[in-house]
Coordinates of C-alpha atoms in Angstrom, one line a residue:
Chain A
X1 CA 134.9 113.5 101.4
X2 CA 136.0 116.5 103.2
X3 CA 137.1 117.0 106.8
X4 CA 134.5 120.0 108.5
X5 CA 135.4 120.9 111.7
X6 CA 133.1 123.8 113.4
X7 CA 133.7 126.0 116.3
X8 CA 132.7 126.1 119.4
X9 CA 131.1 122.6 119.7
X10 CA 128.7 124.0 121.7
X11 CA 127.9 127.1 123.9
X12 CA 125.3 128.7 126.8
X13 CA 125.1 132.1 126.0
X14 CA 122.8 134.7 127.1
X15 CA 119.4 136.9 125.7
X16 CA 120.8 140.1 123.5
X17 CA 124.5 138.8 123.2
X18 CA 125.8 137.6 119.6
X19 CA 128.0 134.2 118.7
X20 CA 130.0 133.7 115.9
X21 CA 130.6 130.0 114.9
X22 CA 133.4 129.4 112.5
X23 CA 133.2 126.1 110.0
X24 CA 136.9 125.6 108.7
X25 CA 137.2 122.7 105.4
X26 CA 140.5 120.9 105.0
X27 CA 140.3 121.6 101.1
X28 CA 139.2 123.7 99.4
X29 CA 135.5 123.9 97.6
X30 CA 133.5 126.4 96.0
X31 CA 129.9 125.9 97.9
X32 CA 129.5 126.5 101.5
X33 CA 126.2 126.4 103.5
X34 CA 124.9 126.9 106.8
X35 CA 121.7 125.3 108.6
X36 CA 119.9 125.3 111.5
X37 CA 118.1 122.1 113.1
X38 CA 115.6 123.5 115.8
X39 CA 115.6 120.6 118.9
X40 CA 113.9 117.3 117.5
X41 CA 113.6 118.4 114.0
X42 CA 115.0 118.7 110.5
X43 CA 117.6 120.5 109.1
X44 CA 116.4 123.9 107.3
X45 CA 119.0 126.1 105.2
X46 CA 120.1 129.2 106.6
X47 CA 121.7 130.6 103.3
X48 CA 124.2 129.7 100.9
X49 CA 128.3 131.2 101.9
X50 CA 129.5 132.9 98.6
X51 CA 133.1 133.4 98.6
X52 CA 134.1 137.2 97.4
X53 CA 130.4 138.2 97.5
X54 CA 127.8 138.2 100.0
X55 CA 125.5 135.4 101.3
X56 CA 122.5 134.2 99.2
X57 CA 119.4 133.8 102.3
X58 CA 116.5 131.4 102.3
X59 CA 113.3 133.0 103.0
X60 CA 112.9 133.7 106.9
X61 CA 116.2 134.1 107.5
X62 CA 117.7 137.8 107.2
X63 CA 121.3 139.3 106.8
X64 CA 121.0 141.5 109.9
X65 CA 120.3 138.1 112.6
X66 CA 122.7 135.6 110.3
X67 CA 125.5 137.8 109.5
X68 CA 127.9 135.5 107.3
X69 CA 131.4 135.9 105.9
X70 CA 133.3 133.6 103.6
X71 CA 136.8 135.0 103.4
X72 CA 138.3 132.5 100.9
X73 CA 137.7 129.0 99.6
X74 CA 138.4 127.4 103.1
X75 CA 136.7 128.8 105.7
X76 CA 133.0 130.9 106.6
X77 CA 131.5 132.0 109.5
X78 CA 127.7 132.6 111.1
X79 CA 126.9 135.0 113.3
X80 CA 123.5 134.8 115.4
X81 CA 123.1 138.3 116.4
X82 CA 120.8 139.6 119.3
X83 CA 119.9 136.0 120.6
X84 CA 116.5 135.0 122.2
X85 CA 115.8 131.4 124.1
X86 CA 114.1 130.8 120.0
X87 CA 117.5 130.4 119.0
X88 CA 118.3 128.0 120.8
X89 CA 119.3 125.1 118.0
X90 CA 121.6 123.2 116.2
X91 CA 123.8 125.2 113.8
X92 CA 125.6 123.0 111.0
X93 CA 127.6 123.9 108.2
X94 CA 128.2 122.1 104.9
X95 CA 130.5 121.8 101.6
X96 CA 129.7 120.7 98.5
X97 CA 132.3 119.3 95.3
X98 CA 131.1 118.8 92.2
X99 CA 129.2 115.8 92.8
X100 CA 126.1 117.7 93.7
X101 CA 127.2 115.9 97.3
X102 CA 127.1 118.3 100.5
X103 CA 128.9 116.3 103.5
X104 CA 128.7 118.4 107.0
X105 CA 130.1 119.2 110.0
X106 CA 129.6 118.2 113.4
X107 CA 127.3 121.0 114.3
X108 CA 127.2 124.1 117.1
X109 CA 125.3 123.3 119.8
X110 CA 123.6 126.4 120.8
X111 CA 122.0 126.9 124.2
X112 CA 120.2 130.6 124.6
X113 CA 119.1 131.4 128.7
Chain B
X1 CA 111.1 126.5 104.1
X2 CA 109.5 123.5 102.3
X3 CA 110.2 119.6 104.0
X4 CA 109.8 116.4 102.3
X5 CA 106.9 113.6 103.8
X6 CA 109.2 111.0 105.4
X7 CA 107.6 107.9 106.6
X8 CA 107.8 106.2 108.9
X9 CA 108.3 109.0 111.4
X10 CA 109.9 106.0 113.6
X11 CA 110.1 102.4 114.2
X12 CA 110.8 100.1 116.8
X13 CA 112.9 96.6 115.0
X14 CA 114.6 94.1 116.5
X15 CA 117.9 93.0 115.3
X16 CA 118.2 91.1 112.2
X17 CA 114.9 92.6 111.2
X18 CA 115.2 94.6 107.8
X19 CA 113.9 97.9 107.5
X20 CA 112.7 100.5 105.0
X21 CA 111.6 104.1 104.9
X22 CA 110.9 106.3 101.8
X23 CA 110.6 109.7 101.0
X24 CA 108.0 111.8 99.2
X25 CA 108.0 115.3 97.3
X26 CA 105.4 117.4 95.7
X27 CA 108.8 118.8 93.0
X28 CA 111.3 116.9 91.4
X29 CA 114.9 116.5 92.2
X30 CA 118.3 116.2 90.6
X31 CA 119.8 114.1 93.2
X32 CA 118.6 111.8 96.3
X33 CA 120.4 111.7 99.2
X34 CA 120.3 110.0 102.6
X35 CA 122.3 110.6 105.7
X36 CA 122.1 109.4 109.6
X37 CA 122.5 111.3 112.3
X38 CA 123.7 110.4 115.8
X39 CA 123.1 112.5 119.1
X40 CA 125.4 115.0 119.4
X41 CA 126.8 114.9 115.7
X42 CA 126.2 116.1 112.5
X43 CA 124.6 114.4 109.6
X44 CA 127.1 111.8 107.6
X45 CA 125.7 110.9 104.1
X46 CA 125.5 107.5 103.4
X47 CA 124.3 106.8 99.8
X48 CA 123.6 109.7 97.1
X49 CA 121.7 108.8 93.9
X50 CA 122.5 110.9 90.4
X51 CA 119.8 108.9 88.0
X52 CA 116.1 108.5 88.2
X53 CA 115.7 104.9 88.3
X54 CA 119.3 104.8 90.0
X55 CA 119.4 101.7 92.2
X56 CA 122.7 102.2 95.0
X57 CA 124.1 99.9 97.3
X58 CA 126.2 100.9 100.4
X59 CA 126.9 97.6 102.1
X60 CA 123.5 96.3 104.3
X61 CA 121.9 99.5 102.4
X62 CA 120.1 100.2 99.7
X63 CA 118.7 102.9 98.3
X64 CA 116.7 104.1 94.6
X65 CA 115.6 107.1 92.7
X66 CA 112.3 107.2 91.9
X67 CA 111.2 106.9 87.8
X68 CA 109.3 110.4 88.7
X69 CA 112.7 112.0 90.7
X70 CA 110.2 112.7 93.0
X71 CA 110.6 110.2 95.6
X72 CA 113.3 107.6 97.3
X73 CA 113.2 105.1 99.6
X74 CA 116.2 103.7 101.8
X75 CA 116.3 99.5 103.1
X76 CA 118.8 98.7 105.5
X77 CA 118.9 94.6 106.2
X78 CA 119.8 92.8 109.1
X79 CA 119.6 95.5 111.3
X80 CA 122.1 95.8 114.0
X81 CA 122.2 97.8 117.0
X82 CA 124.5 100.9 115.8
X83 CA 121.9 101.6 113.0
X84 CA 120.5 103.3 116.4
X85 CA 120.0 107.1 114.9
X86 CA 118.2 109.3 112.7
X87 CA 118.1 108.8 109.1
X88 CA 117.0 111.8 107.1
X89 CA 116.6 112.1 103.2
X90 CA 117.4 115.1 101.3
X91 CA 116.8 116.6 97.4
X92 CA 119.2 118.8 96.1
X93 CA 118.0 121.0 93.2
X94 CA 120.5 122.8 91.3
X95 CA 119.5 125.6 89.1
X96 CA 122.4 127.3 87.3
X97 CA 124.9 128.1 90.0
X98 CA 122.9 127.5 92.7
X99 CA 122.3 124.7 94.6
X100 CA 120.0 123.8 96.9
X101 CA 119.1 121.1 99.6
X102 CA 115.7 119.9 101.1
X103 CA 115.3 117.9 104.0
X104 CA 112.9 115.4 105.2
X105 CA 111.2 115.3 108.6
X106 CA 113.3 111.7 109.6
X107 CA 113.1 108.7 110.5
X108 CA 114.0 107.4 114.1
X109 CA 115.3 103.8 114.4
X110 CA 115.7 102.4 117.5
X111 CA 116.7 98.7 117.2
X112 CA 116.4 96.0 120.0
X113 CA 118.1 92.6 121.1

């Protein structure tokens, strides 16, 4: 399995501003995801990182509030633009080999005031 | 986004006590998977399933792939207390290049002495 570490941990931040959490993978792999897990729920996909191309979003979830980049094979990053207290979640990303397998990361812990 | 029927939503045992919870979808799936969640961390997958019919062991667990691929459920004997968590199933649908993971709403454990 892979070893996902995601930056920051956590962070307060407040109404209007914009985070960037990065999710760096000790090897590399051709699928990279991103979710958010709203407090005391499941975990819904954001979009799908594409490496060389842009991001492939689920339905709710736009390219102007979820800016993503995926640089190369290794790394990705999610923007939450223009945040509001409805923000406020867990933000996970994932990697998945050829198994069909995704294994995650520890997860952002975002606090919007 | 679409969420597979997880049952029980949560469950009181007591240690030693086995335990099993099962998943349900309305589409089928090319892989079952199940991960547990602790506070403060991000999901870590603990059995995946390839095969409908596919019947996986992982130490005290055990897990299967529904004959339809449209359901799985997850055992765990002897339940001790670090089984303390969050278990959550998951369908992953691949079509062509694209891959694509479904969660279910969780099942909370809480084990006692």
């Amino acid at each position: 399995s892979a070893v996902i570490s995601q930056k920051p941990s956590r962070d307060i931040c407040q109404r209007g501003t914009s985070l960037t959490i990065q999710c760096q993978v000790d090897s590399q792999v051709t699928m990279m995801f991103w979710y958010r897990q709203q407090p005391g729920q499941s975990l819904t996909l954001i979009a799908t990182a594409n490496q060389g191309s842009e991001a492939t979003y689920e339905s709710g979830f736009v390219i102007d509030k979820f800016p993503i980049s995926r640089p190369n094979l290794t790394f990705s990053t999610l923007t939450v633009s223009n945040m509001s207290p409805e923000d406020s979640s867990i933000y996970l990303c994932s990697v998945e080999y050829s198994t069909d397998t995704q294994y995650f990361g520890p997860g952002t812990r975002l606090t919007v005031l | 986004g679409q969420q597979l029927n997880q049952s029980p939503q949560s469950m009181f045992i007591q240690e030693g006590e086995d335990v099993s919870m099962n998943c349900t979808s309305s589409s089928i799936f090319n892989t079952w998977l199940w991960y547990k969640q602790d506070p403060g961390e991000g999901p870590v997958l603990l059995i995946a399933l390839y095969k409908a019919g596919e019947l996986t062991s992982n130490g005290r667990l055990t897990a299967q792939f529904g004959i339809t691929r449209k359901d799985s459920f997850l055992n765990i004997s002897a339940s001790i207390p670090s089984d303390v968590g969050i278990y959550f199933c998951a369908g992953q649908l691949r079509t062509g290049t694209a891959s694509k993971l479904t969660f279910g709403t969780g099942t909370r454990l809480q084990v006692t002495l």
